[in-house]
Structures are given as structure tokens and as C-alpha cells.
PDB file of C-alpha atoms in Angstrom:
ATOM      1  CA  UNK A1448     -16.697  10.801  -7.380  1.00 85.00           C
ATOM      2  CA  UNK A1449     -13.836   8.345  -6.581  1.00 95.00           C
ATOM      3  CA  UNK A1450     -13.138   6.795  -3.549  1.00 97.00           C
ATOM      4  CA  UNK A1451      -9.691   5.728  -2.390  1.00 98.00           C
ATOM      5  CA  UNK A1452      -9.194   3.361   0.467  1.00 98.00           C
ATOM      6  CA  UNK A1453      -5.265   3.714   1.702  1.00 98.00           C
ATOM      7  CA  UNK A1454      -4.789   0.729   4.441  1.00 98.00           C
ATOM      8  CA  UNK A1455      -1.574   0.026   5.658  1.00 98.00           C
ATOM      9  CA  UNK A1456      -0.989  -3.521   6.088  1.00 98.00           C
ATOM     10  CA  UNK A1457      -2.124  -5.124   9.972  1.00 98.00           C
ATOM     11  CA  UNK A1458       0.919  -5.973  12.589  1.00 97.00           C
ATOM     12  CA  UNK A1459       3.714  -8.133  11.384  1.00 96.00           C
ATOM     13  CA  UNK A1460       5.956 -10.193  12.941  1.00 93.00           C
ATOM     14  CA  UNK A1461       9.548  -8.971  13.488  1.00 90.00           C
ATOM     15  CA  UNK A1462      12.116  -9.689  11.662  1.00 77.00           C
ATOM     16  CA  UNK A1463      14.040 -12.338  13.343  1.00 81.00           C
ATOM     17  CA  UNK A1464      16.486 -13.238  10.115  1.00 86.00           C
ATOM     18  CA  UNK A1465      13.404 -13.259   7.681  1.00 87.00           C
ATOM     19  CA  UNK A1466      14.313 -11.050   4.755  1.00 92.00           C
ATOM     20  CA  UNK A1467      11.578  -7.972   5.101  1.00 90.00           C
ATOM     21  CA  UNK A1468       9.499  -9.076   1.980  1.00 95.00           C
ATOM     22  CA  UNK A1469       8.629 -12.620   3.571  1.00 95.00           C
ATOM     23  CA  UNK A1470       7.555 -11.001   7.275  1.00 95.00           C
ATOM     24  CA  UNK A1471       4.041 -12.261   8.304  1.00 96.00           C
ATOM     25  CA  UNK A1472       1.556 -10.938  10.186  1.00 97.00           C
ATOM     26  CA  UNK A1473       0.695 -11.712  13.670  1.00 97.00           C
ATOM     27  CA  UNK A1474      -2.030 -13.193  15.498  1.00 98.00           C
ATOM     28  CA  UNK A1475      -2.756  -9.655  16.347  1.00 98.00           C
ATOM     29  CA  UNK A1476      -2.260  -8.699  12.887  1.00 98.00           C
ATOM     30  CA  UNK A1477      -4.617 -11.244  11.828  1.00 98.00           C
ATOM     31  CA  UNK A1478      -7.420  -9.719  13.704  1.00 98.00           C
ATOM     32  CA  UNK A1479      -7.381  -6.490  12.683  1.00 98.00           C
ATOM     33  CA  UNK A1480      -7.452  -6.892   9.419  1.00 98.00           C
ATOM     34  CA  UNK A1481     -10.467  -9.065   9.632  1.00 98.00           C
ATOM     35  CA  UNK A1482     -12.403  -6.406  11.439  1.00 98.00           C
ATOM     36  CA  UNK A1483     -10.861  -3.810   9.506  1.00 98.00           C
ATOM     37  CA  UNK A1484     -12.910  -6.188   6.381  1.00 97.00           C
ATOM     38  CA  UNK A1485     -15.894  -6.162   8.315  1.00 97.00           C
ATOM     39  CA  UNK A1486     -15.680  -2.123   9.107  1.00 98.00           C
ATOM     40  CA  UNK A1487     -15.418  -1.806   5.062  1.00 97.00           C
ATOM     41  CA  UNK A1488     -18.478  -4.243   4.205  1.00 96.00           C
ATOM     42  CA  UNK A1489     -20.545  -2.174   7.389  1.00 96.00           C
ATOM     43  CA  UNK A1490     -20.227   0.560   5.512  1.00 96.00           C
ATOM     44  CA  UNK A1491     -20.436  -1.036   1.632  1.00 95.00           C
ATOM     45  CA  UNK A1492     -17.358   0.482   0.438  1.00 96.00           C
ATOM     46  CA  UNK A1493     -16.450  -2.697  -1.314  1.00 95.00           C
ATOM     47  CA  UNK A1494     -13.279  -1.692  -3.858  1.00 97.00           C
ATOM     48  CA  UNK A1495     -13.759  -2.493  -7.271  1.00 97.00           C
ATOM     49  CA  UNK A1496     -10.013  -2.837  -7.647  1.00 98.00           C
ATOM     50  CA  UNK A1497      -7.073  -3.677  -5.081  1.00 98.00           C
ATOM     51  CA  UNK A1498      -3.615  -2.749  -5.512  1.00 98.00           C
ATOM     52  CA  UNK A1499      -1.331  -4.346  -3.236  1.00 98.00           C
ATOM     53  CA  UNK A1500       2.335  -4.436  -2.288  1.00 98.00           C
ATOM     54  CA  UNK A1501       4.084  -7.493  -2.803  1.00 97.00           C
ATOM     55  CA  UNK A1502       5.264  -8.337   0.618  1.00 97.00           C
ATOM     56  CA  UNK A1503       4.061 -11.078   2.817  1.00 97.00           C
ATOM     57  CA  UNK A1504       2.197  -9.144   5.057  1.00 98.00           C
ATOM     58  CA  UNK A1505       0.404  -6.533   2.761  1.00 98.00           C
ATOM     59  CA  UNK A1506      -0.696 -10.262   0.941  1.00 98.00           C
ATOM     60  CA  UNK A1507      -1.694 -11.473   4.399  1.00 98.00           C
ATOM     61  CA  UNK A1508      -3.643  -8.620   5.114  1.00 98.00           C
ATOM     62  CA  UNK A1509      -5.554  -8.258   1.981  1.00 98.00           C
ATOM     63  CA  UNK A1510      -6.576 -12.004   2.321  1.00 98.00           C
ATOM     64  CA  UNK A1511      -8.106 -11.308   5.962  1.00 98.00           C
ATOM     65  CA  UNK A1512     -10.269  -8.452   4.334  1.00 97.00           C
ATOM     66  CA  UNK A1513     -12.210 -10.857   2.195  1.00 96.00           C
ATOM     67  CA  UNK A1514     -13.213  -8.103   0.121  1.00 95.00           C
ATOM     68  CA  UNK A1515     -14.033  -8.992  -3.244  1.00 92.00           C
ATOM     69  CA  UNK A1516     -12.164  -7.670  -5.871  1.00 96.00           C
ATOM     70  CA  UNK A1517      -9.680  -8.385  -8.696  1.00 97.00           C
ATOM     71  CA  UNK A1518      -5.800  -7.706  -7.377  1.00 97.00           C
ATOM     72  CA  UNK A1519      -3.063  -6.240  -9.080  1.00 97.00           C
ATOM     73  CA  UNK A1520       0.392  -6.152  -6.877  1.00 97.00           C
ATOM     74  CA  UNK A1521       2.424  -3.841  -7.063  1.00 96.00           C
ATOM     75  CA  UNK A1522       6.442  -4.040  -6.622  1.00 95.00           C
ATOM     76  CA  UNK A1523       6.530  -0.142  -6.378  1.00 95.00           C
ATOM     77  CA  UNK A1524       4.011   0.030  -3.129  1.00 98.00           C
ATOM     78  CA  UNK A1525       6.715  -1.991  -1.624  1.00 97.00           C
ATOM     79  CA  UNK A1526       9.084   0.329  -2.402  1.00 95.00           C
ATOM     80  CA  UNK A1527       7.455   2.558  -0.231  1.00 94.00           C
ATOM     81  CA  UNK A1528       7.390   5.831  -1.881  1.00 96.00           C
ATOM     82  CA  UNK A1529       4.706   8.360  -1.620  1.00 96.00           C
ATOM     83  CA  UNK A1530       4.852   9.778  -5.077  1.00 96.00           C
ATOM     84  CA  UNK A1531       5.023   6.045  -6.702  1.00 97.00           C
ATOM     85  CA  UNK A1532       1.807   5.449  -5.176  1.00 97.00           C
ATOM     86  CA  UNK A1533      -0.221   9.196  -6.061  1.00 97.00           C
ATOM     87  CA  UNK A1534       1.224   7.870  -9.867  1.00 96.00           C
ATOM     88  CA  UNK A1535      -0.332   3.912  -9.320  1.00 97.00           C
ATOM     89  CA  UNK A1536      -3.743   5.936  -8.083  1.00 97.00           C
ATOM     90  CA  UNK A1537      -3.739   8.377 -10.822  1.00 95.00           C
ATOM     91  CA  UNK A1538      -3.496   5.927 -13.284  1.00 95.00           C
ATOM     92  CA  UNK A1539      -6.484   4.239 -12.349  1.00 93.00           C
ATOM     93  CA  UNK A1540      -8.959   3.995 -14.870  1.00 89.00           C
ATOM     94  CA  UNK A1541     -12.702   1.931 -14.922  1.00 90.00           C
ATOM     95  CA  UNK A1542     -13.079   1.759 -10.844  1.00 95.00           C
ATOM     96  CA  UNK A1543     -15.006   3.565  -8.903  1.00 96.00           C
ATOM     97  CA  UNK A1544     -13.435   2.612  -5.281  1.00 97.00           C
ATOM     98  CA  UNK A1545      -9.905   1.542  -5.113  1.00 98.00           C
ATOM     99  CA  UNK A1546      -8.358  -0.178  -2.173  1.00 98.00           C
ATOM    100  CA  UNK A1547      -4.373   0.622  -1.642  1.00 98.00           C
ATOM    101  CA  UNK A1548      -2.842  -1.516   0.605  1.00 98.00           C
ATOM    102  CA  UNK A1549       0.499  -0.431   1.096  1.00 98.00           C
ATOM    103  CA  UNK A1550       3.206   0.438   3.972  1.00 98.00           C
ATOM    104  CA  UNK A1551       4.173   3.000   6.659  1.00 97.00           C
ATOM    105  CA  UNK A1552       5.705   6.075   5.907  1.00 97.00           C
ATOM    106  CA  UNK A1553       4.483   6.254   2.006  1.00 97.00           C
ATOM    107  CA  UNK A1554       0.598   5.893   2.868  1.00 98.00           C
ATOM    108  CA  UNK A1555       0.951   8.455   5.105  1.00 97.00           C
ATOM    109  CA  UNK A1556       2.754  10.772   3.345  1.00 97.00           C
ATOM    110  CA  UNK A1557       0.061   9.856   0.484  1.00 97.00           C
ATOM    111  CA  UNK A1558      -3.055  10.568   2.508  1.00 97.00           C
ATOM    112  CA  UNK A1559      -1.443  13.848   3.677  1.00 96.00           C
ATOM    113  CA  UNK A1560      -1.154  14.885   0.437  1.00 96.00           C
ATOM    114  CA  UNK A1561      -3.903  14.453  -0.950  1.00 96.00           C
ATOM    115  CA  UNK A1562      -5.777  15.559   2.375  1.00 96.00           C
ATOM    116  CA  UNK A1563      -3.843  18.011   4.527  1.00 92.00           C
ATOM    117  CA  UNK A1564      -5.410  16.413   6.993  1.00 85.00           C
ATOM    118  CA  UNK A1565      -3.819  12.786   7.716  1.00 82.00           C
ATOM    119  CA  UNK A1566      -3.698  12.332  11.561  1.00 89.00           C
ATOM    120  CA  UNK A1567      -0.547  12.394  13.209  1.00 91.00           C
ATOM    121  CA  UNK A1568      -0.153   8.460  13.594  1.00 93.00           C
ATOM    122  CA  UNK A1569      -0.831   6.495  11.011  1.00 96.00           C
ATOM    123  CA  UNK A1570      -0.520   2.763  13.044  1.00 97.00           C
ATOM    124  CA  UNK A1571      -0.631  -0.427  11.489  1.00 97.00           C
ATOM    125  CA  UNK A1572      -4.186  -1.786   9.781  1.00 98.00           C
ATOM    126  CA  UNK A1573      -5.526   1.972  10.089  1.00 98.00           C
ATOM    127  CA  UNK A1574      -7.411   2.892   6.762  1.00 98.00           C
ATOM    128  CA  UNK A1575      -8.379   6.376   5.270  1.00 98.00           C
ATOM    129  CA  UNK A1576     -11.280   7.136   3.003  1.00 98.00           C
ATOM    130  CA  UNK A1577     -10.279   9.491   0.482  1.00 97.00           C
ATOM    131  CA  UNK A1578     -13.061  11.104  -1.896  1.00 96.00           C
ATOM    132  CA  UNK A1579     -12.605  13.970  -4.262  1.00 92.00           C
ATOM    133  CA  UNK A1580     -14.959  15.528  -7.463  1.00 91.00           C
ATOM    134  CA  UNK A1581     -13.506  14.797 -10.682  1.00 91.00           C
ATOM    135  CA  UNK A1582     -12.028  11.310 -11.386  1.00 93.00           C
ATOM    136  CA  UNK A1583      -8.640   9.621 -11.163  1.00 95.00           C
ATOM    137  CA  UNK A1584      -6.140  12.113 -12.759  1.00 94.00           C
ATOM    138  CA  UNK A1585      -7.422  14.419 -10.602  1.00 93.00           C
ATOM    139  CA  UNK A1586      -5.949  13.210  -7.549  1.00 93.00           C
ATOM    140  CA  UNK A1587      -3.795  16.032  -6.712  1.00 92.00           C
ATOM    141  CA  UNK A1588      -1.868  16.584  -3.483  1.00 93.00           C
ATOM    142  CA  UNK A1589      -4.616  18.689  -1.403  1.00 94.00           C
ATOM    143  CA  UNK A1590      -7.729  17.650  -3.839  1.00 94.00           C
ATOM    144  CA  UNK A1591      -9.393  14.892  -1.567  1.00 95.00           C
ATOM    145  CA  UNK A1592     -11.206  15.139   1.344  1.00 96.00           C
ATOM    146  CA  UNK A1593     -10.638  12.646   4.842  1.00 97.00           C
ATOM    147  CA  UNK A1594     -14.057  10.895   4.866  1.00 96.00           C
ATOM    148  CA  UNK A1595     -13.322   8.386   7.039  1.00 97.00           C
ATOM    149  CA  UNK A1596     -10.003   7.010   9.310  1.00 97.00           C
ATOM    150  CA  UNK A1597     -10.644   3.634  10.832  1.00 96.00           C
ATOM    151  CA  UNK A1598      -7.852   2.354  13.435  1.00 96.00           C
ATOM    152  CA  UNK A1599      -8.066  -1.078  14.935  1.00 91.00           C
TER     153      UNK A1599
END
């Protein structure tokens, strides 16, 4: 049975004349997605494969995790369109937990649709845990199940 991990990336700074891609995250930011790390490890869902968006911050956040795991990024998570990312995830192949860290409203939208049952906020550094029978190509809007939602 798969498991997919959808985080959305922990507090960044505003804008402030940066261009979007090159925000960072904030002290605050920082924080939460270390203990969003240690919630994974306390609960050994350790991904086997990590695909990130290419901004600053998703970067930032993935590097406070400290999970283990070979990284692919991904220009169309930045993008930041829901059916993009069901494509990236149902093209995964050889993994058995995949970590998707990714942006605000396409993770959403993506664990909604593959749940029915995303919670009505989705704030920064929160993380669903997705699991479903069958394997990757089977991730179907309304096949997974909501294991787990973890909020700073």
C-alpha cells in the first residue's frame, strides 16, 4: 500500500521586492518544519523519495526535515497546479512512501481529491498522510484515505 506525504512548505518571509521563487522561510518557518521532521521520524514514515518544488522555501523546508531520502525537484510543483502534481504522484514508480512538498492552493486541492476529506485550512508546514490499496497509478481523485494531518 503506498503512502503519500503532501506538506506544504513552513512560513516564508514576505515578499518585500524578492521575486516569489527566492522567498525564504522564517524563523517561525524554520521551526516548524523541524518538528514537522521529528513528527515524521516519531512515527517512521521516512519517504523513500522526495519531490520538491523548486522555490526557496519548499528547498528550505525540506532541508529542516532531515529526512533521508534522494530529491527530485520539480518546476511543475511550483507551478502550483493540482492536476500537475496527481500526474508527478502517479508516475511514481519503486517507492513505497513519497514525500510531496509543494505549495498552497494545489496541495490542497490534491489531498481533497484524492481524499474527500482535506480539512478546511490547509496552513503552512501542515502535512497529510495519504494511503490507498493498489499502487501508484492508482491514485485516483477519491481513492486514498486521510491517515494522518499534522499542523504545526
Amino acid at each position: 500500500m503506498p503512502t503519500l506525504l503532501v506538506l506544504r512548505h513552513a512560513k516564508a518571509a514576505p515578499g518585500g521586492g524578492t521575486p516569489d521563487i527566492e522567498r525564504s522561510l522564517t524563523e517561525r518557518g524554520r521551526r516548524d518544519a523541524e518538528a514537522a521532521g521529528e513528527w515524521l521520524r516519531g512515527r517512521g514514515l521516512t519517504p523513500d523519495l522526495v519531490l520538491c518544488s523548486t522555490a526557496a522555501r519548499t528547498r528550505e523546508t525540506l532541508e529542516r526535515l532531515a529526512v533521508p531520502a534522494p530529491v527530485r525537484y520539480e518546476s511543475q510543483i511550483y507551478a502550483n497546479d493540482a492536476d500537475a502534481l496527481l500526474t508527478l504522484v502517479r508516475e511514481t514508480d519503486d517507492v513505497r512512501t513519497l514525500l510531496l512538498v509543494g505549495h498552497n492552493p494545489s496541495v490542497h486541492q490534491l489531498v481533497h481529491d484524492l481524499t474527500g476529506a482535506a480539512p478546511n485550512a490547509y496552513p503552512t508546514c501542515a502535512l497529510a498522510v495519504i494511503e490507498w490499496a493498489g499502487g501508484w497509478t492508482d491514485a485516483w481523485p477519491g481513492a486514498g484515505t486521510l491517515a494522518a494531518f499534522h499542523t504545526p
